[in-house]
Amino acid sequence: MTIAFVFPGQGAQTIGMGKALAEAYPAAKAVFDEVDAALGEALSQLIWEGDIETLTLTQNAQPALMATSLAAMRALEAEGVSIDKPAFVAGHSLGEYSALAAAGAISVADTARLLRTRGQAMQSAVPVGEGAMAAILGLDLEAVRAVAEEAAQGEVCQAANDNDPTQVVVSGAKAAVERAAEIAKEKGAKRAVMLPVSAPFHCALMQPAADVMAEALADVAITSPAVPLIANVRADAVTDPDEIRKLLVEQVTGSVRWRESVQSMAAKGVTEFWEIGAGKALSGMIRKIDRNLTSRQVGTAEDVAAITAG
């Protein structure tokens, strides 16, 4: 059995995530303390006792989800499961940063600061209300690309997240995305759902945020990860620090090729995926990508106990 560790993206956040891990494992608590210190604020208090609206703000959700994933990773390590266990790491959008931190390529403190910067930059790249995203259910990637092209009409409209064979997300100017949702339904999509997001992520409108991240990443130490990263924009393995830095910039405007990333890992022999952190969205996608693959969640102290006992 070959395993990959995968790390969730935005949308998985819940109030209280990681609290039981921090109470059960001093090493998990240390992650939250390190993130708080790096950001100069009690983000852990917001995660555990705050309100979901504030936690869901992009600038908070991104470092919070990373902290929860790394706390779960530290709990696994405390039980004898090291980062050497998986053949690959990968993450969905911001989860790529969690994957790199878990694999030792970027320090936890630097990752927290990068994600705070990334969240702020992505939020401010497009004025609120001018961009949108929609999940197209029941059409494949090529069909959604055609829909986005037809809907653009001179505006930005792109396939942003290729999540699984049944779900592709489009992103861009609000009017264009709304047109895409209607066209998709006319083309046979089962549903087209406007997403409750604050900005149009992973499309050309995010170029100002990509510029900010290029500058931020230039000043951060990145080393080769302990295990190869399957990069979002390439859907293939990468270990070179300079290449990782470049791909993290491209990721801001580029598509999250999650379906292809999972298929790439499966083609390289991976049969089981451990979803490290909050929620189980990635596990659901993985089942739809390939029914022969198995997945397990590692987000609570009970999960850690169950997975290390087995």
Short mmCIF file of C-alpha atoms in Angstrom, two decimals:
data_model
loop_
_atom_site.label_atom_id
_atom_site.label_comp_id
_atom_site.label_asym_id
_atom_site.label_seq_id
_atom_site.Cartn_x
_atom_site.Cartn_y
_atom_site.Cartn_z
CA MET A 1 0.00 0.00 0.00
CA THR A 2 1.40 3.39 -1.03
CA ILE A 3 0.03 6.43 0.80
CA ALA A 4 -0.22 10.15 -0.01
CA PHE A 5 -0.95 12.90 2.52
CA VAL A 6 -3.35 15.54 1.19
CA PHE A 7 -4.28 18.86 2.77
CA PRO A 8 -7.64 20.67 2.48
CA GLY A 9 -8.35 24.14 1.13
CA GLN A 10 -10.71 26.95 1.94
CA GLY A 11 -14.26 25.99 2.84
CA ALA A 12 -13.28 23.28 5.33
CA GLN A 13 -13.05 25.68 8.27
CA THR A 14 -15.23 25.19 11.38
CA ILE A 15 -15.20 26.80 14.80
CA GLY A 16 -13.37 24.53 17.23
CA MET A 17 -11.24 22.73 14.65
CA GLY A 18 -7.99 21.45 16.09
CA LYS A 19 -8.87 22.27 19.70
CA ALA A 20 -9.07 18.64 20.86
CA LEU A 21 -5.78 17.93 19.09
CA ALA A 22 -4.14 20.83 20.95
CA GLU A 23 -5.52 19.58 24.26
CA ALA A 24 -4.36 16.01 23.62
CA TYR A 25 -0.94 16.69 22.09
CA PRO A 26 1.53 19.36 23.30
CA ALA A 27 3.18 19.32 19.84
CA ALA A 28 -0.17 20.18 18.23
CA LYS A 29 -0.72 23.03 20.72
CA ALA A 30 2.78 24.30 19.88
CA VAL A 31 1.74 24.72 16.21
CA PHE A 32 -1.13 27.03 17.16
CA ASP A 33 1.17 28.95 19.53
CA GLU A 34 3.74 29.35 16.74
CA VAL A 35 1.12 30.62 14.28
CA ASP A 36 -0.24 33.07 16.85
CA ALA A 37 3.28 34.39 17.47
CA ALA A 38 4.07 34.65 13.75
CA LEU A 39 0.91 36.68 13.08
CA GLY A 40 1.10 38.71 16.29
CA GLU A 41 -2.46 37.84 17.26
CA ALA A 42 -4.49 35.09 18.93
CA LEU A 43 -5.72 33.37 15.77
CA SER A 44 -6.21 30.19 17.82
CA GLN A 45 -8.79 31.97 19.97
CA LEU A 46 -10.73 32.92 16.82
CA ILE A 47 -10.50 29.32 15.55
CA TRP A 48 -11.73 27.79 18.80
CA GLU A 49 -14.10 30.39 20.23
CA GLY A 50 -14.80 32.99 17.54
CA ASP A 51 -17.60 33.37 15.01
CA ILE A 52 -17.63 31.53 11.70
CA GLU A 53 -18.09 34.72 9.64
CA THR A 54 -14.80 36.16 10.92
CA LEU A 55 -12.99 32.85 10.62
CA THR A 56 -14.22 32.48 7.02
CA LEU A 57 -12.59 35.77 5.96
CA THR A 58 -9.92 34.67 3.50
CA GLN A 59 -7.07 36.24 5.46
CA ASN A 60 -8.09 34.25 8.55
CA ALA A 61 -9.29 31.00 7.00
CA GLN A 62 -6.05 30.36 5.11
CA PRO A 63 -3.59 30.39 8.05
CA ALA A 64 -6.23 28.79 10.32
CA LEU A 65 -6.68 25.77 8.07
CA MET A 66 -2.93 25.41 7.72
CA ALA A 67 -2.49 25.52 11.50
CA THR A 68 -5.12 22.81 11.95
CA SER A 69 -3.50 20.60 9.31
CA LEU A 70 -0.06 21.01 10.86
CA ALA A 71 -1.46 20.30 14.34
CA ALA A 72 -2.86 17.01 13.00
CA MET A 73 0.51 16.28 11.41
CA ARG A 74 2.31 16.89 14.71
CA ALA A 75 -0.16 14.60 16.50
CA LEU A 76 0.58 11.86 13.97
CA GLU A 77 4.30 12.39 14.51
CA ALA A 78 3.80 12.12 18.29
CA GLU A 79 2.27 8.70 17.64
CA GLY A 80 5.21 7.59 15.50
CA VAL A 81 3.91 8.44 12.00
CA SER A 82 6.53 10.61 10.29
CA ILE A 83 6.44 12.59 7.05
CA ASP A 84 8.49 9.75 5.55
CA LYS A 85 5.37 7.54 5.50
CA PRO A 86 3.70 9.05 2.38
CA ALA A 87 5.17 8.81 -1.11
CA PHE A 88 3.79 12.27 -1.95
CA VAL A 89 2.12 15.30 -0.40
CA ALA A 90 -0.42 17.54 -2.12
CA GLY A 91 -2.92 20.20 -1.14
CA HIS A 92 -5.94 21.91 -2.63
CA SER A 93 -5.10 25.59 -3.26
CA LEU A 94 -3.96 26.95 0.14
CA GLY A 95 -3.53 23.30 1.17
CA GLU A 96 -0.43 23.25 -1.00
CA TYR A 97 1.21 25.53 1.56
CA SER A 98 0.15 23.16 4.36
CA ALA A 99 1.66 20.26 2.40
CA LEU A 100 4.95 22.12 1.99
CA ALA A 101 5.07 23.04 5.68
CA ALA A 102 4.30 19.44 6.66
CA ALA A 103 7.13 18.24 4.41
CA GLY A 104 9.56 20.73 5.98
CA ALA A 105 10.02 22.88 2.87
CA ILE A 106 8.77 26.07 4.55
CA SER A 107 8.72 26.84 8.27
CA VAL A 108 5.35 26.98 10.01
CA ALA A 109 5.88 30.64 10.94
CA ASP A 110 6.77 31.63 7.38
CA THR A 111 3.82 29.62 6.04
CA ALA A 112 1.43 31.42 8.40
CA ARG A 113 2.73 34.83 7.33
CA LEU A 114 2.61 33.87 3.63
CA LEU A 115 -0.99 32.69 3.93
CA ARG A 116 -2.02 35.86 5.77
CA THR A 117 -0.45 37.88 2.94
CA ARG A 118 -2.00 35.59 0.31
CA GLY A 119 -5.45 35.90 1.85
CA GLN A 120 -5.25 39.69 2.07
CA ALA A 121 -3.88 39.99 -1.47
CA MET A 122 -6.52 37.71 -2.98
CA GLN A 123 -9.28 39.56 -1.17
CA SER A 124 -8.10 42.99 -2.28
CA ALA A 125 -7.28 42.04 -5.90
CA VAL A 126 -10.88 42.49 -7.01
CA PRO A 127 -13.45 44.84 -5.41
CA VAL A 128 -16.15 42.97 -3.50
CA GLY A 129 -19.11 42.20 -5.74
CA GLU A 130 -17.21 42.42 -9.03
CA GLY A 131 -16.06 38.79 -9.13
CA ALA A 132 -17.75 35.45 -8.56
CA MET A 133 -17.30 31.69 -8.70
CA ALA A 134 -19.74 28.93 -9.58
CA ALA A 135 -19.58 25.15 -9.28
CA ILE A 136 -20.73 23.38 -12.42
CA LEU A 137 -21.99 19.89 -11.60
CA GLY A 138 -22.34 17.18 -14.19
CA LEU A 139 -20.06 18.49 -16.97
CA ASP A 140 -16.43 17.53 -17.48
CA LEU A 141 -13.48 19.91 -17.76
CA GLU A 142 -13.53 20.31 -21.53
CA ALA A 143 -17.26 21.03 -21.56
CA VAL A 144 -16.87 23.63 -18.80
CA ARG A 145 -13.96 25.28 -20.60
CA ALA A 146 -16.21 25.66 -23.65
CA VAL A 147 -18.97 27.09 -21.46
CA ALA A 148 -16.56 29.59 -19.88
CA GLU A 149 -15.28 30.69 -23.28
CA GLU A 150 -18.82 31.26 -24.55
CA ALA A 151 -19.81 33.12 -21.38
CA ALA A 152 -16.77 35.43 -21.28
CA GLN A 153 -17.91 37.94 -23.92
CA GLY A 154 -14.79 40.01 -23.41
CA GLU A 155 -14.70 39.50 -19.63
CA VAL A 156 -12.65 37.04 -17.58
CA CYS A 157 -14.31 33.64 -17.14
CA GLN A 158 -12.13 30.56 -16.58
CA ALA A 159 -12.25 26.99 -15.30
CA ALA A 160 -10.60 27.52 -11.92
CA ASN A 161 -10.85 24.22 -10.03
CA ASP A 162 -11.04 20.84 -11.75
CA ASN A 163 -12.15 19.05 -8.58
CA ASP A 164 -13.46 15.71 -9.82
CA PRO A 165 -15.21 14.27 -12.90
CA THR A 166 -18.55 15.70 -11.74
CA GLN A 167 -17.49 19.16 -10.51
CA VAL A 168 -15.57 21.98 -12.17
CA VAL A 169 -15.58 25.50 -10.71
CA VAL A 170 -15.56 28.60 -12.92
CA SER A 171 -14.21 31.95 -11.77
CA GLY A 172 -14.12 35.48 -13.13
CA ALA A 173 -16.18 38.62 -13.57
CA LYS A 174 -19.55 38.30 -11.84
CA ALA A 175 -21.71 38.82 -14.92
CA ALA A 176 -19.64 36.37 -16.96
CA VAL A 177 -19.81 33.68 -14.25
CA GLU A 178 -23.57 34.15 -13.99
CA ARG A 179 -23.81 33.70 -17.77
CA ALA A 180 -21.66 30.57 -17.50
CA ALA A 181 -24.02 29.11 -14.89
CA GLU A 182 -27.00 29.59 -17.23
CA ILE A 183 -25.17 28.29 -20.31
CA ALA A 184 -23.95 25.24 -18.37
CA LYS A 185 -27.52 24.33 -17.45
CA GLU A 186 -28.54 24.70 -21.11
CA LYS A 187 -25.64 22.37 -22.05
CA GLY A 188 -26.85 19.65 -19.70
CA ALA A 189 -25.23 20.40 -16.34
CA LYS A 190 -27.13 18.87 -13.45
CA ARG A 191 -26.68 22.04 -11.40
CA ALA A 192 -24.78 25.31 -11.50
CA VAL A 193 -24.30 26.76 -8.03
CA MET A 194 -23.00 30.26 -7.32
CA LEU A 195 -20.47 29.90 -4.49
CA PRO A 196 -20.47 32.04 -1.32
CA VAL A 197 -16.93 33.35 -1.85
CA SER A 198 -15.57 36.84 -1.40
CA ALA A 199 -13.38 36.93 -4.52
CA PRO A 200 -12.86 35.14 -7.87
CA PHE A 201 -9.94 32.87 -7.02
CA HIS A 202 -7.68 31.08 -9.51
CA CYS A 203 -8.34 33.23 -12.56
CA ALA A 204 -6.62 36.09 -14.39
CA LEU A 205 -8.31 38.69 -12.17
CA MET A 206 -6.01 37.51 -9.36
CA GLN A 207 -2.88 38.84 -11.12
CA PRO A 208 -2.41 41.65 -8.56
CA ALA A 209 -2.35 38.99 -5.83
CA ALA A 210 0.14 36.90 -7.84
CA ASP A 211 2.42 39.94 -8.01
CA VAL A 212 2.20 40.37 -4.23
CA MET A 213 2.99 36.68 -3.68
CA ALA A 214 5.97 36.79 -6.05
CA GLU A 215 7.46 39.51 -3.86
CA ALA A 216 6.55 37.75 -0.59
CA LEU A 217 7.89 34.37 -1.69
CA ALA A 218 11.16 35.90 -2.92
CA ASP A 219 12.08 36.69 0.69
CA VAL A 220 11.18 33.29 2.20
CA ALA A 221 13.53 30.33 2.66
CA ILE A 222 12.26 27.26 0.77
CA THR A 223 14.09 23.93 0.90
CA SER A 224 13.44 20.62 -0.85
CA PRO A 225 10.42 18.88 0.75
CA ALA A 226 11.06 15.60 2.56
CA VAL A 227 8.77 13.91 0.01
CA PRO A 228 7.78 15.21 -3.46
CA LEU A 229 4.92 17.68 -3.79
CA ILE A 230 2.28 17.12 -6.47
CA ALA A 231 1.80 20.75 -7.51
CA ASN A 232 -1.67 22.17 -8.22
CA VAL A 233 -0.83 23.85 -11.52
CA ARG A 234 1.30 21.03 -12.88
CA ALA A 235 -0.45 17.92 -11.48
CA ASP A 236 2.97 16.31 -11.21
CA ALA A 237 5.81 15.92 -8.75
CA VAL A 238 8.20 18.75 -7.89
CA THR A 239 11.04 18.95 -5.35
CA ASP A 240 13.24 21.85 -6.55
CA PRO A 241 12.83 24.88 -4.25
CA ASP A 242 13.06 27.44 -7.07
CA GLU A 243 10.45 25.54 -9.06
CA ILE A 244 8.17 25.36 -6.00
CA ARG A 245 8.48 29.13 -5.51
CA LYS A 246 7.57 29.74 -9.16
CA LEU A 247 4.59 27.36 -9.08
CA LEU A 248 3.21 28.93 -5.89
CA VAL A 249 3.05 32.26 -7.75
CA GLU A 250 1.43 30.65 -10.81
CA GLN A 251 -1.09 28.93 -8.54
CA VAL A 252 -2.77 32.24 -7.63
CA THR A 253 -4.07 32.77 -11.18
CA GLY A 254 -3.80 29.16 -12.39
CA SER A 255 -6.28 26.31 -12.25
CA VAL A 256 -6.26 23.86 -9.35
CA ARG A 257 -5.84 20.59 -11.26
CA TRP A 258 -7.02 18.38 -8.41
CA ARG A 259 -8.57 15.58 -10.50
CA GLU A 260 -5.37 15.24 -12.52
CA SER A 261 -3.24 15.47 -9.37
CA VAL A 262 -5.05 12.53 -7.79
CA GLN A 263 -4.83 10.58 -11.06
CA SER A 264 -1.10 11.38 -11.23
CA MET A 265 -0.54 10.01 -7.73
CA ALA A 266 -2.60 6.91 -8.51
CA ALA A 267 -0.54 6.34 -11.67
CA LYS A 268 2.58 6.53 -9.49
CA GLY A 269 1.25 3.75 -7.26
CA VAL A 270 -0.70 5.59 -4.54
CA THR A 271 -3.69 3.56 -3.34
CA GLU A 272 -4.60 5.35 -0.09
CA PHE A 273 -4.96 9.03 0.77
CA TRP A 274 -4.86 10.52 4.26
CA GLU A 275 -6.69 13.86 4.44
CA ILE A 276 -4.74 15.80 7.07
CA GLY A 277 -6.73 18.58 8.75
CA ALA A 278 -10.30 19.86 8.80
CA GLY A 279 -13.21 18.21 7.01
CA LYS A 280 -13.47 15.49 4.40
CA ALA A 281 -14.07 17.38 1.14
CA LEU A 282 -10.95 15.98 -0.53
CA SER A 283 -11.89 12.42 0.39
CA GLY A 284 -15.25 12.90 -1.32
CA MET A 285 -13.53 14.18 -4.46
CA ILE A 286 -11.05 11.30 -4.44
CA ARG A 287 -13.85 8.72 -4.35
CA LYS A 288 -15.43 10.34 -7.40
CA ILE A 289 -12.10 10.46 -9.25
CA ASP A 290 -11.30 6.77 -8.76
CA ARG A 291 -13.47 4.28 -6.87
CA ASN A 292 -10.47 2.00 -6.40
CA LEU A 293 -8.73 4.55 -4.17
CA THR A 294 -9.33 4.67 -0.43
CA SER A 295 -9.13 7.70 1.86
CA ARG A 296 -9.01 8.35 5.58
CA GLN A 297 -9.52 11.55 7.55
CA VAL A 298 -7.00 12.73 10.13
CA GLY A 299 -8.49 15.84 11.71
CA THR A 300 -9.31 14.93 15.30
CA ALA A 301 -7.61 13.22 18.22
CA GLU A 302 -9.95 10.25 17.64
CA ASP A 303 -8.85 10.07 14.01
CA VAL A 304 -5.21 10.02 15.03
CA ALA A 305 -5.87 7.26 17.57
CA ALA A 306 -7.80 5.18 15.04
CA ILE A 307 -5.30 5.53 12.24
CA THR A 308 -2.25 4.80 14.39
CA ALA A 309 -3.95 1.83 16.10
CA GLY A 310 -4.60 0.27 12.68
#
